Each structure stands twice: as C-alpha cells, then as structure tokens.
Amino acid sequence: MQRRDFLHLAAAGGGAVFASGLAGCAGMPDAGTAAGSDFYFVQLSDSHWGYEGPANPDARGTLPKAVAAVNALPEPPAFIVFTGDLTHTTDDPTERRRRMAEFKAIVAGLKVPVVHFMPGEHDASLDRGAAFQEMFGPTHYSFDHLGVHFIALDNVSDPGAKIGDEQLAWLKADLAGRDPQAPLVVLTHRPLFDLAPQWDWATRDGAQAIAVLMPFQHVTVFYGHIHQALHRMTGHIAHHSAQSLIFPLPAPGSQDKRTPLPWNPAVPYRGLGWRQVEAEQEGLQYEIADLPVVKA
C-alpha cells in the first residue's frame, strides 16, 4: 500500500483530507535519498496531560490511545511533531515537572525514532519555558528533511504571547541565504495571525514573523492551540491548525468565552484527533489527513 493510498483510506474512515500547495518541490536536495521522494509526518497537539474535568472524563486515556493509533499505522511516519500544550497548566513547579515526566514516559512508547517537541503556553508561560527545556530541550529550533526546511517557533514562553525580538532575529538569520523558492514548514503553538485575539488566539508580534516569511514563496504553517482543524491563508502562506487530544473548543468568536465543548457520552472523543501530513513532492502539495483518536 502506498502512503497516499493509506491516507485516502484513513480519511475515508473518519477523517478529512485537505490539500495544501507545495509548489517548488521537484528536484529538491535529497539528504541522502532519491530526489523527489515523498514522505509523511504526524502532528499531535494539545494533550493537556494533567487536566481533570468534565470536558473529558477519559483525560488520562486519550494520549495513550493516540500513541496506540500512531503505532498501528501500517508504515511509520518519518517523524512526529507535538505542537504544544503537552501538559495542563499548574502553578506548582514540582507538579509541572511531574506532569511533563509522565507525558514523556507515555510518548516514549511511540515506535517512531524521531519526535520533535514544542511548548504551549500551559507548559511554558509561567516559567518562561524553564521546565520544558529541562525535559525536552530548546523551545525553538530548525531542521531539514528531504529538502524541506522546518522551523519551530516559540510564541508561548513569553507571557505576553510574543515571539520576541531575539527569536525574530534568530529566524532572520536561519533563513538568510535560503532559496526563496524552496519549501518551508513553520511549526508554532499559537496562530501567527490574528484569528481571535479576544480568546488569546493570536501572536502579538506574529505579523513580524509573517513579514520575515513572506519573501519565501512556498510556506506552510502547522499550529495547535485552538483545538480544532482550521485552514486559513495570509497572502500565499497557508496556516493549518490541528485538533486536540483532550477536548474540542468552539469555532473562533462563535460565543462569548472559549469554553470547551461538552463531552457527549453518546459520541465520546468527538472532535479529538491527530494529523498526518504527506509531502507529495511529485504532486507539489501537502496532503493532510485529520484523523480521530478513536474511530466512530
């Protein structure tokens, strides 16, 4: 079974497929593999380990279920990215580290050798990412895979919901001299654009990051934070949010407060999911499959 065939079948089994342009991939650097090779990765987000409440009576079960679902894939992904809110916020530094250690022990069961972690505001805003860095390493970084340059931006460690001047300077330096036609994937927790600022669904200096990225013609952003799949454009830059592993949130601005959607015992796990992203380099696009934690 080809990867894209599996993605189509998986989507038909309870998810949704969205195609995002990836023009400019043909003949990309091959990093030791044949040029033009397809690959796919998995995005998981907002597991909020440590949450307890009525929005998810199985709060300690959905993360292990997601690990099992990824491990059951017929072909493992090239790597996995967790786009923040690994744990649920707590004022107690000892409890914060305990939750992170429990989370880390659970995801150690993933049968994928390369896993990239990013913080969410629940992980990092109260201590500027100190505990996260102890457990998982840097809060922002970049890496390359089969000619695609990936950039993980930290827009949560600053309690003011900013990226900050120092990291913006790092971003400019990371992109300096790169081919403006080469594909870039940016990973964040909060959206970089003003989706719903009244709900903290924005990055205060996100427009500056978008301005740095705008000269590059093939940029795609994958983020978390809003607990639902949403697809938006800022100019030619595509932004795709991911579902949560803990509880869904309402559509942006649809009600006064961003309170979790109520748990429905008749259809448990509705709105919870994870994502597969295939870089179809011959087809010059990403194919996105948003899949449920538990099949209906």
PDB file of C-alpha atoms in Angstrom:
ATOM      1  CA  MET A   1       0.000   0.000   0.000  1.00  0.00           C
ATOM      2  CA  GLN A   2       1.364   3.416  -0.946  1.00  0.00           C
ATOM      3  CA  ARG A   3       1.409   6.135   1.720  1.00  0.00           C
ATOM      4  CA  ARG A   4      -1.055   8.345  -0.126  1.00  0.00           C
ATOM      5  CA  ASP A   5      -3.375   5.359  -0.685  1.00  0.00           C
ATOM      6  CA  PHE A   6      -3.350   4.778   3.054  1.00  0.00           C
ATOM      7  CA  LEU A   7      -4.013   8.441   3.751  1.00  0.00           C
ATOM      8  CA  HIS A   8      -7.039   8.367   1.454  1.00  0.00           C
ATOM      9  CA  LEU A   9      -8.369   5.249   3.156  1.00  0.00           C
ATOM     10  CA  ALA A  10      -7.690   6.610   6.630  1.00  0.00           C
ATOM     11  CA  ALA A  11      -9.534   9.801   5.796  1.00  0.00           C
ATOM     12  CA  ALA A  12     -12.473   7.823   4.468  1.00  0.00           C
ATOM     13  CA  GLY A  13     -12.529   6.011   7.806  1.00  0.00           C
ATOM     14  CA  GLY A  14     -13.435   9.101   9.790  1.00  0.00           C
ATOM     15  CA  GLY A  15     -11.112  11.998   8.996  1.00  0.00           C
ATOM     16  CA  ALA A  16     -10.829  14.723   6.406  1.00  0.00           C
ATOM     17  CA  VAL A  17      -8.294  15.407   3.672  1.00  0.00           C
ATOM     18  CA  PHE A  18      -7.077  18.882   2.775  1.00  0.00           C
ATOM     19  CA  ALA A  19      -4.538  19.621   0.038  1.00  0.00           C
ATOM     20  CA  SER A  20      -2.087  22.479   0.563  1.00  0.00           C
ATOM     21  CA  GLY A  21       0.131  23.784  -2.206  1.00  0.00           C
ATOM     22  CA  LEU A  22       3.789  22.765  -2.101  1.00  0.00           C
ATOM     23  CA  ALA A  23       4.985  24.166  -5.394  1.00  0.00           C
ATOM     24  CA  GLY A  24       8.731  24.187  -5.896  1.00  0.00           C
ATOM     25  CA  CYS A  25       9.481  20.737  -4.508  1.00  0.00           C
ATOM     26  CA  ALA A  26      10.580  18.998  -7.684  1.00  0.00           C
ATOM     27  CA  GLY A  27      14.300  18.318  -7.679  1.00  0.00           C
ATOM     28  CA  MET A  28      14.807  19.421  -4.058  1.00  0.00           C
ATOM     29  CA  PRO A  29      18.000  18.399  -2.230  1.00  0.00           C
ATOM     30  CA  ASP A  30      17.739  14.762  -1.294  1.00  0.00           C
ATOM     31  CA  ALA A  31      19.580  14.486   2.045  1.00  0.00           C
ATOM     32  CA  GLY A  32      20.852  11.072   1.007  1.00  0.00           C
ATOM     33  CA  THR A  33      17.636   9.817  -0.591  1.00  0.00           C
ATOM     34  CA  ALA A  34      16.422   9.987  -4.172  1.00  0.00           C
ATOM     35  CA  ALA A  35      15.309  13.498  -5.133  1.00  0.00           C
ATOM     36  CA  GLY A  36      11.569  13.925  -5.253  1.00  0.00           C
ATOM     37  CA  SER A  37      10.900  11.247  -2.605  1.00  0.00           C
ATOM     38  CA  ASP A  38       7.591  11.572  -0.779  1.00  0.00           C
ATOM     39  CA  PHE A  39       7.484  11.397   2.990  1.00  0.00           C
ATOM     40  CA  TYR A  40       4.926  11.929   5.685  1.00  0.00           C
ATOM     41  CA  PHE A  41       4.938  13.044   9.292  1.00  0.00           C
ATOM     42  CA  VAL A  42       2.431  13.065  12.136  1.00  0.00           C
ATOM     43  CA  GLN A  43       1.310  16.114  14.103  1.00  0.00           C
ATOM     44  CA  LEU A  44      -0.137  15.703  17.607  1.00  0.00           C
ATOM     45  CA  SER A  45      -1.174  18.657  19.709  1.00  0.00           C
ATOM     46  CA  ASP A  46      -2.714  19.827  22.964  1.00  0.00           C
ATOM     47  CA  SER A  47      -2.734  16.649  25.014  1.00  0.00           C
ATOM     48  CA  HIS A  48      -3.004  18.724  28.249  1.00  0.00           C
ATOM     49  CA  TRP A  49      -1.703  15.872  30.398  1.00  0.00           C
ATOM     50  CA  GLY A  50      -2.836  16.542  33.962  1.00  0.00           C
ATOM     51  CA  TYR A  51      -6.228  18.009  33.033  1.00  0.00           C
ATOM     52  CA  GLU A  52      -9.120  16.787  35.129  1.00  0.00           C
ATOM     53  CA  GLY A  53     -12.664  17.890  34.415  1.00  0.00           C
ATOM     54  CA  PRO A  54     -16.000  17.130  32.772  1.00  0.00           C
ATOM     55  CA  ALA A  55     -14.834  18.124  29.277  1.00  0.00           C
ATOM     56  CA  ASN A  56     -13.044  14.759  29.080  1.00  0.00           C
ATOM     57  CA  PRO A  57     -13.831  12.024  31.603  1.00  0.00           C
ATOM     58  CA  ASP A  58     -11.109   9.922  29.913  1.00  0.00           C
ATOM     59  CA  ALA A  59      -8.432  12.609  30.250  1.00  0.00           C
ATOM     60  CA  ARG A  60      -5.798  10.014  31.189  1.00  0.00           C
ATOM     61  CA  GLY A  61      -6.799   7.759  28.310  1.00  0.00           C
ATOM     62  CA  THR A  62      -6.758   9.836  25.140  1.00  0.00           C
ATOM     63  CA  LEU A  63      -2.984  10.358  24.960  1.00  0.00           C
ATOM     64  CA  PRO A  64      -2.249   6.600  25.267  1.00  0.00           C
ATOM     65  CA  LYS A  65      -4.973   5.973  22.672  1.00  0.00           C
ATOM     66  CA  ALA A  66      -3.263   8.408  20.287  1.00  0.00           C
ATOM     67  CA  VAL A  67       0.084   6.678  20.846  1.00  0.00           C
ATOM     68  CA  ALA A  68      -1.551   3.343  20.055  1.00  0.00           C
ATOM     69  CA  ALA A  69      -3.181   4.762  16.917  1.00  0.00           C
ATOM     70  CA  VAL A  70       0.143   6.070  15.595  1.00  0.00           C
ATOM     71  CA  ASN A  71       1.890   2.803  16.442  1.00  0.00           C
ATOM     72  CA  ALA A  72      -0.787   0.924  14.486  1.00  0.00           C
ATOM     73  CA  LEU A  73      -0.002   2.734  11.226  1.00  0.00           C
ATOM     74  CA  PRO A  74       0.986   0.251   8.509  1.00  0.00           C
ATOM     75  CA  GLU A  75       4.030   2.376   7.693  1.00  0.00           C
ATOM     76  CA  PRO A  76       5.638   4.597  10.346  1.00  0.00           C
ATOM     77  CA  PRO A  77       5.977   8.320   9.690  1.00  0.00           C
ATOM     78  CA  ALA A  78       9.347   9.923   9.098  1.00  0.00           C
ATOM     79  CA  PHE A  79       8.933  11.786  12.380  1.00  0.00           C
ATOM     80  CA  ILE A  80       6.350  13.157  14.826  1.00  0.00           C
ATOM     81  CA  VAL A  81       5.829  16.738  15.997  1.00  0.00           C
ATOM     82  CA  PHE A  82       3.971  17.743  19.162  1.00  0.00           C
ATOM     83  CA  THR A  83       2.831  21.347  18.693  1.00  0.00           C
ATOM     84  CA  GLY A  84       2.449  22.355  22.315  1.00  0.00           C
ATOM     85  CA  ASP A  85       0.360  22.128  25.469  1.00  0.00           C
ATOM     86  CA  LEU A  86       1.852  18.764  26.255  1.00  0.00           C
ATOM     87  CA  THR A  87       0.654  19.267  29.827  1.00  0.00           C
ATOM     88  CA  HIS A  88      -2.106  21.212  31.571  1.00  0.00           C
ATOM     89  CA  THR A  89      -1.072  24.343  33.406  1.00  0.00           C
ATOM     90  CA  THR A  90      -0.263  24.335  37.109  1.00  0.00           C
ATOM     91  CA  ASP A  91       1.189  26.955  39.432  1.00  0.00           C
ATOM     92  CA  ASP A  92       3.249  24.308  41.220  1.00  0.00           C
ATOM     93  CA  PRO A  93       6.708  23.887  39.602  1.00  0.00           C
ATOM     94  CA  THR A  94       7.092  20.409  41.094  1.00  0.00           C
ATOM     95  CA  GLU A  95       3.728  19.305  39.727  1.00  0.00           C
ATOM     96  CA  ARG A  96       4.573  20.840  36.345  1.00  0.00           C
ATOM     97  CA  ARG A  97       7.700  18.691  36.128  1.00  0.00           C
ATOM     98  CA  ARG A  98       5.845  15.612  37.346  1.00  0.00           C
ATOM     99  CA  ARG A  99       3.252  16.019  34.584  1.00  0.00           C
ATOM    100  CA  MET A 100       5.969  16.509  31.991  1.00  0.00           C
ATOM    101  CA  ALA A 101       7.759  13.381  33.203  1.00  0.00           C
ATOM    102  CA  GLU A 102       4.527  11.356  32.975  1.00  0.00           C
ATOM    103  CA  PHE A 103       3.849  12.717  29.486  1.00  0.00           C
ATOM    104  CA  LYS A 104       7.392  11.899  28.397  1.00  0.00           C
ATOM    105  CA  ALA A 105       7.106   8.339  29.714  1.00  0.00           C
ATOM    106  CA  ILE A 106       3.862   7.741  27.789  1.00  0.00           C
ATOM    107  CA  VAL A 107       5.100   9.089  24.453  1.00  0.00           C
ATOM    108  CA  ALA A 108       8.329   7.107  24.854  1.00  0.00           C
ATOM    109  CA  GLY A 109       6.132   4.231  23.707  1.00  0.00           C
ATOM    110  CA  LEU A 110       5.872   5.698  20.212  1.00  0.00           C
ATOM    111  CA  LYS A 111       7.522   3.402  17.679  1.00  0.00           C
ATOM    112  CA  VAL A 112       8.991   6.321  15.753  1.00  0.00           C
ATOM    113  CA  PRO A 113      12.638   7.176  16.443  1.00  0.00           C
ATOM    114  CA  VAL A 114      12.424  10.920  15.765  1.00  0.00           C
ATOM    115  CA  VAL A 115       9.990  13.017  17.818  1.00  0.00           C
ATOM    116  CA  HIS A 116      10.109  16.821  17.977  1.00  0.00           C
ATOM    117  CA  PHE A 117       8.539  18.650  20.917  1.00  0.00           C
ATOM    118  CA  MET A 118       7.347  22.235  21.225  1.00  0.00           C
ATOM    119  CA  PRO A 119       5.838  24.006  24.244  1.00  0.00           C
ATOM    120  CA  GLY A 120       2.402  25.522  24.591  1.00  0.00           C
ATOM    121  CA  GLU A 121       1.508  28.300  26.990  1.00  0.00           C
ATOM    122  CA  HIS A 122       0.283  25.687  29.501  1.00  0.00           C
ATOM    123  CA  ASP A 123       3.811  24.229  29.507  1.00  0.00           C
ATOM    124  CA  ALA A 124       5.906  27.356  29.416  1.00  0.00           C
ATOM    125  CA  SER A 125       4.288  30.730  30.106  1.00  0.00           C
ATOM    126  CA  LEU A 126       4.585  30.594  33.919  1.00  0.00           C
ATOM    127  CA  ASP A 127       8.342  29.901  33.973  1.00  0.00           C
ATOM    128  CA  ARG A 128       9.400  31.133  30.511  1.00  0.00           C
ATOM    129  CA  GLY A 129       9.933  27.570  29.384  1.00  0.00           C
ATOM    130  CA  ALA A 130      12.417  26.538  32.090  1.00  0.00           C
ATOM    131  CA  ALA A 131      10.805  23.189  32.954  1.00  0.00           C
ATOM    132  CA  PHE A 132      10.145  22.415  29.290  1.00  0.00           C
ATOM    133  CA  GLN A 133      13.794  22.976  28.398  1.00  0.00           C
ATOM    134  CA  GLU A 134      14.921  20.711  31.237  1.00  0.00           C
ATOM    135  CA  MET A 135      12.706  17.909  29.935  1.00  0.00           C
ATOM    136  CA  PHE A 136      12.648  18.374  26.154  1.00  0.00           C
ATOM    137  CA  GLY A 137      15.366  20.797  25.062  1.00  0.00           C
ATOM    138  CA  PRO A 138      15.169  24.090  23.144  1.00  0.00           C
ATOM    139  CA  THR A 139      11.833  25.820  22.667  1.00  0.00           C
ATOM    140  CA  HIS A 140      12.725  26.961  19.140  1.00  0.00           C
ATOM    141  CA  TYR A 141      14.931  25.311  16.532  1.00  0.00           C
ATOM    142  CA  SER A 142      15.056  24.237  12.887  1.00  0.00           C
ATOM    143  CA  PHE A 143      15.782  21.025  10.994  1.00  0.00           C
ATOM    144  CA  ASP A 144      15.688  19.684   7.455  1.00  0.00           C
ATOM    145  CA  HIS A 145      14.072  16.612   5.952  1.00  0.00           C
ATOM    146  CA  LEU A 146      14.341  15.604   2.289  1.00  0.00           C
ATOM    147  CA  GLY A 147      14.741  19.175   1.102  1.00  0.00           C
ATOM    148  CA  VAL A 148      12.018  20.725   3.266  1.00  0.00           C
ATOM    149  CA  HIS A 149      13.223  23.185   5.921  1.00  0.00           C
ATOM    150  CA  PHE A 150      11.258  23.001   9.183  1.00  0.00           C
ATOM    151  CA  ILE A 151      11.231  25.871  11.692  1.00  0.00           C
ATOM    152  CA  ALA A 152       9.768  25.526  15.203  1.00  0.00           C
ATOM    153  CA  LEU A 153       8.886  28.940  16.636  1.00  0.00           C
ATOM    154  CA  ASP A 154       8.189  29.593  20.314  1.00  0.00           C
ATOM    155  CA  ASN A 155       5.284  32.032  20.747  1.00  0.00           C
ATOM    156  CA  VAL A 156       4.328  30.868  24.250  1.00  0.00           C
ATOM    157  CA  SER A 157       7.302  31.174  26.643  1.00  0.00           C
ATOM    158  CA  ASP A 158       6.920  34.942  26.686  1.00  0.00           C
ATOM    159  CA  PRO A 159       3.879  35.531  28.946  1.00  0.00           C
ATOM    160  CA  GLY A 160       2.946  38.440  26.694  1.00  0.00           C
ATOM    161  CA  ALA A 161       2.148  35.969  23.871  1.00  0.00           C
ATOM    162  CA  LYS A 162       5.053  37.204  21.754  1.00  0.00           C
ATOM    163  CA  ILE A 163       7.882  35.651  19.783  1.00  0.00           C
ATOM    164  CA  GLY A 164      10.231  38.422  20.874  1.00  0.00           C
ATOM    165  CA  ASP A 165      12.967  40.395  19.167  1.00  0.00           C
ATOM    166  CA  GLU A 166      15.736  37.900  19.946  1.00  0.00           C
ATOM    167  CA  GLN A 167      13.908  34.980  18.366  1.00  0.00           C
ATOM    168  CA  LEU A 168      12.800  37.074  15.375  1.00  0.00           C
ATOM    169  CA  ALA A 169      16.472  37.914  14.793  1.00  0.00           C
ATOM    170  CA  TRP A 170      17.252  34.185  15.022  1.00  0.00           C
ATOM    171  CA  LEU A 171      14.531  33.472  12.438  1.00  0.00           C
ATOM    172  CA  LYS A 172      16.005  36.016  10.021  1.00  0.00           C
ATOM    173  CA  ALA A 173      19.463  34.512  10.472  1.00  0.00           C
ATOM    174  CA  ASP A 174      18.114  30.977   9.977  1.00  0.00           C
ATOM    175  CA  LEU A 175      16.532  31.990   6.676  1.00  0.00           C
ATOM    176  CA  ALA A 176      19.405  34.141   5.440  1.00  0.00           C
ATOM    177  CA  GLY A 177      20.719  32.963   2.083  1.00  0.00           C
ATOM    178  CA  ARG A 178      17.996  30.356   1.556  1.00  0.00           C
ATOM    179  CA  ASP A 179      16.375  29.916  -1.827  1.00  0.00           C
ATOM    180  CA  PRO A 180      13.051  31.852  -1.827  1.00  0.00           C
ATOM    181  CA  GLN A 181      11.551  29.052  -3.960  1.00  0.00           C
ATOM    182  CA  ALA A 182      12.458  26.282  -1.511  1.00  0.00           C
ATOM    183  CA  PRO A 183       9.661  24.869   0.664  1.00  0.00           C
ATOM    184  CA  LEU A 184       9.415  25.906   4.307  1.00  0.00           C
ATOM    185  CA  VAL A 185       7.263  24.411   7.051  1.00  0.00           C
ATOM    186  CA  VAL A 186       6.760  26.504  10.181  1.00  0.00           C
ATOM    187  CA  LEU A 187       5.554  24.883  13.412  1.00  0.00           C
ATOM    188  CA  THR A 188       4.012  27.027  16.145  1.00  0.00           C
ATOM    189  CA  HIS A 189       1.585  26.656  19.014  1.00  0.00           C
ATOM    190  CA  ARG A 190      -0.480  29.833  18.756  1.00  0.00           C
ATOM    191  CA  PRO A 191      -1.589  31.062  15.331  1.00  0.00           C
ATOM    192  CA  LEU A 192       0.767  33.654  13.904  1.00  0.00           C
ATOM    193  CA  PHE A 193      -2.136  35.743  12.589  1.00  0.00           C
ATOM    194  CA  ASP A 194      -4.994  37.412  14.497  1.00  0.00           C
ATOM    195  CA  LEU A 195      -7.587  34.648  14.497  1.00  0.00           C
ATOM    196  CA  ALA A 196      -9.448  35.624  17.696  1.00  0.00           C
ATOM    197  CA  PRO A 197      -7.277  37.924  19.831  1.00  0.00           C
ATOM    198  CA  GLN A 198     -10.025  38.229  22.452  1.00  0.00           C
ATOM    199  CA  TRP A 199      -9.573  34.483  23.071  1.00  0.00           C
ATOM    200  CA  ASP A 200      -5.747  34.625  23.032  1.00  0.00           C
ATOM    201  CA  TRP A 201      -5.833  33.079  19.556  1.00  0.00           C
ATOM    202  CA  ALA A 202      -3.113  35.322  18.140  1.00  0.00           C
ATOM    203  CA  THR A 203       0.581  36.187  18.477  1.00  0.00           C
ATOM    204  CA  ARG A 204       1.205  39.830  19.311  1.00  0.00           C
ATOM    205  CA  ASP A 205       4.222  40.101  17.037  1.00  0.00           C
ATOM    206  CA  GLY A 206       3.140  37.337  14.665  1.00  0.00           C
ATOM    207  CA  ALA A 207       2.820  39.835  11.819  1.00  0.00           C
ATOM    208  CA  GLN A 208       6.576  40.436  12.083  1.00  0.00           C
ATOM    209  CA  ALA A 209       7.275  36.723  11.678  1.00  0.00           C
ATOM    210  CA  ILE A 210       4.917  36.536   8.692  1.00  0.00           C
ATOM    211  CA  ALA A 211       6.736  39.501   7.152  1.00  0.00           C
ATOM    212  CA  VAL A 212      10.057  37.627   7.503  1.00  0.00           C
ATOM    213  CA  LEU A 213       8.493  34.558   5.851  1.00  0.00           C
ATOM    214  CA  MET A 214       6.643  36.419   3.085  1.00  0.00           C
ATOM    215  CA  PRO A 215       9.574  36.587   0.591  1.00  0.00           C
ATOM    216  CA  PHE A 216       9.566  32.766   0.528  1.00  0.00           C
ATOM    217  CA  GLN A 217       7.050  31.514  -1.988  1.00  0.00           C
ATOM    218  CA  HIS A 218       6.191  28.116  -0.516  1.00  0.00           C
ATOM    219  CA  VAL A 219       5.488  28.408   3.205  1.00  0.00           C
ATOM    220  CA  THR A 220       3.061  26.285   5.214  1.00  0.00           C
ATOM    221  CA  VAL A 221       2.350  26.749   8.921  1.00  0.00           C
ATOM    222  CA  PHE A 222       1.069  23.974  11.201  1.00  0.00           C
ATOM    223  CA  TYR A 223      -0.086  25.011  14.671  1.00  0.00           C
ATOM    224  CA  GLY A 224      -2.219  23.908  17.628  1.00  0.00           C
ATOM    225  CA  HIS A 225      -3.803  25.872  20.499  1.00  0.00           C
ATOM    226  CA  ILE A 226      -7.347  26.237  19.121  1.00  0.00           C
ATOM    227  CA  HIS A 227      -8.319  22.545  19.469  1.00  0.00           C
ATOM    228  CA  GLN A 228      -9.877  22.200  16.014  1.00  0.00           C
ATOM    229  CA  ALA A 229      -8.854  21.856  12.384  1.00  0.00           C
ATOM    230  CA  LEU A 230      -8.988  25.190  10.597  1.00  0.00           C
ATOM    231  CA  HIS A 231      -7.406  26.280   7.314  1.00  0.00           C
ATOM    232  CA  ARG A 232      -6.605  29.924   6.568  1.00  0.00           C
ATOM    233  CA  MET A 233      -4.349  31.941   4.272  1.00  0.00           C
ATOM    234  CA  THR A 234      -2.285  35.091   4.849  1.00  0.00           C
ATOM    235  CA  GLY A 235      -1.294  36.050   1.346  1.00  0.00           C
ATOM    236  CA  HIS A 236       0.332  32.954  -0.148  1.00  0.00           C
ATOM    237  CA  ILE A 237       1.108  31.401   3.266  1.00  0.00           C
ATOM    238  CA  ALA A 238      -1.183  28.537   4.330  1.00  0.00           C
ATOM    239  CA  HIS A 239      -1.984  28.031   8.032  1.00  0.00           C
ATOM    240  CA  HIS A 240      -3.435  24.738   9.322  1.00  0.00           C
ATOM    241  CA  SER A 241      -4.466  24.209  12.948  1.00  0.00           C
ATOM    242  CA  ALA A 242      -4.779  20.750  14.467  1.00  0.00           C
ATOM    243  CA  GLN A 243      -7.353  19.060  16.646  1.00  0.00           C
ATOM    244  CA  SER A 244      -6.649  18.461  20.320  1.00  0.00           C
ATOM    245  CA  LEU A 245      -6.161  15.209  22.199  1.00  0.00           C
ATOM    246  CA  ILE A 246      -8.144  16.450  25.229  1.00  0.00           C
ATOM    247  CA  PHE A 247     -11.304  18.433  24.289  1.00  0.00           C
ATOM    248  CA  PRO A 248     -12.569  20.500  21.346  1.00  0.00           C
ATOM    249  CA  LEU A 249     -13.114  24.243  21.535  1.00  0.00           C
ATOM    250  CA  PRO A 250     -15.803  26.315  19.772  1.00  0.00           C
ATOM    251  CA  ALA A 251     -15.332  27.997  16.409  1.00  0.00           C
ATOM    252  CA  PRO A 252     -13.410  31.281  16.643  1.00  0.00           C
ATOM    253  CA  GLY A 253     -15.582  34.058  18.062  1.00  0.00           C
ATOM    254  CA  SER A 254     -18.753  31.944  17.956  1.00  0.00           C
ATOM    255  CA  GLN A 255     -19.566  32.585  21.630  1.00  0.00           C
ATOM    256  CA  ASP A 256     -18.534  34.881  24.454  1.00  0.00           C
ATOM    257  CA  LYS A 257     -15.991  32.534  26.010  1.00  0.00           C
ATOM    258  CA  ARG A 258     -13.766  29.797  24.621  1.00  0.00           C
ATOM    259  CA  THR A 259     -15.175  27.155  26.968  1.00  0.00           C
ATOM    260  CA  PRO A 260     -14.656  23.513  25.940  1.00  0.00           C
ATOM    261  CA  LEU A 261     -17.438  21.854  24.013  1.00  0.00           C
ATOM    262  CA  PRO A 262     -19.293  19.468  26.335  1.00  0.00           C
ATOM    263  CA  TRP A 263     -18.432  15.785  26.397  1.00  0.00           C
ATOM    264  CA  ASN A 264     -21.134  13.702  24.721  1.00  0.00           C
ATOM    265  CA  PRO A 265     -21.310  10.150  26.137  1.00  0.00           C
ATOM    266  CA  ALA A 266     -23.239   9.068  23.039  1.00  0.00           C
ATOM    267  CA  VAL A 267     -20.326  10.027  20.793  1.00  0.00           C
ATOM    268  CA  PRO A 268     -17.246  10.102  23.065  1.00  0.00           C
ATOM    269  CA  TYR A 269     -13.996  11.516  21.641  1.00  0.00           C
ATOM    270  CA  ARG A 270     -15.868  13.558  19.026  1.00  0.00           C
ATOM    271  CA  GLY A 271     -13.645  16.422  17.905  1.00  0.00           C
ATOM    272  CA  LEU A 272     -10.453  14.848  19.252  1.00  0.00           C
ATOM    273  CA  GLY A 273      -7.842  13.849  16.731  1.00  0.00           C
ATOM    274  CA  TRP A 274      -4.374  13.885  15.252  1.00  0.00           C
ATOM    275  CA  ARG A 275      -2.938  14.617  11.831  1.00  0.00           C
ATOM    276  CA  GLN A 276      -0.892  13.005   9.085  1.00  0.00           C
ATOM    277  CA  VAL A 277       0.853  15.268   6.594  1.00  0.00           C
ATOM    278  CA  GLU A 278       2.341  13.842   3.417  1.00  0.00           C
ATOM    279  CA  ALA A 279       4.749  15.884   1.344  1.00  0.00           C
ATOM    280  CA  GLU A 280       3.841  14.737  -2.137  1.00  0.00           C
ATOM    281  CA  GLN A 281       6.845  16.141  -3.862  1.00  0.00           C
ATOM    282  CA  GLU A 282       5.920  14.930  -7.338  1.00  0.00           C
ATOM    283  CA  GLY A 283       2.434  16.386  -6.961  1.00  0.00           C
ATOM    284  CA  LEU A 284       3.867  19.576  -5.435  1.00  0.00           C
ATOM    285  CA  GLN A 285       1.485  19.610  -2.490  1.00  0.00           C
ATOM    286  CA  TYR A 286       0.900  18.511   1.086  1.00  0.00           C
ATOM    287  CA  GLU A 287      -1.948  16.154   1.660  1.00  0.00           C
ATOM    288  CA  ILE A 288      -3.388  16.465   5.149  1.00  0.00           C
ATOM    289  CA  ALA A 289      -5.482  13.781   6.840  1.00  0.00           C
ATOM    290  CA  ASP A 290      -7.124  14.778  10.114  1.00  0.00           C
ATOM    291  CA  LEU A 291      -7.976  11.572  11.925  1.00  0.00           C
ATOM    292  CA  PRO A 292      -9.962  10.752  15.095  1.00  0.00           C
ATOM    293  CA  VAL A 293      -8.332   9.437  18.247  1.00  0.00           C
ATOM    294  CA  VAL A 294     -10.944   6.676  18.322  1.00  0.00           C
ATOM    295  CA  LYS A 295     -12.798   5.625  15.175  1.00  0.00           C
ATOM    296  CA  ALA A 296     -16.552   6.050  15.364  1.00  0.00           C
TER     297      ALA A 296
END
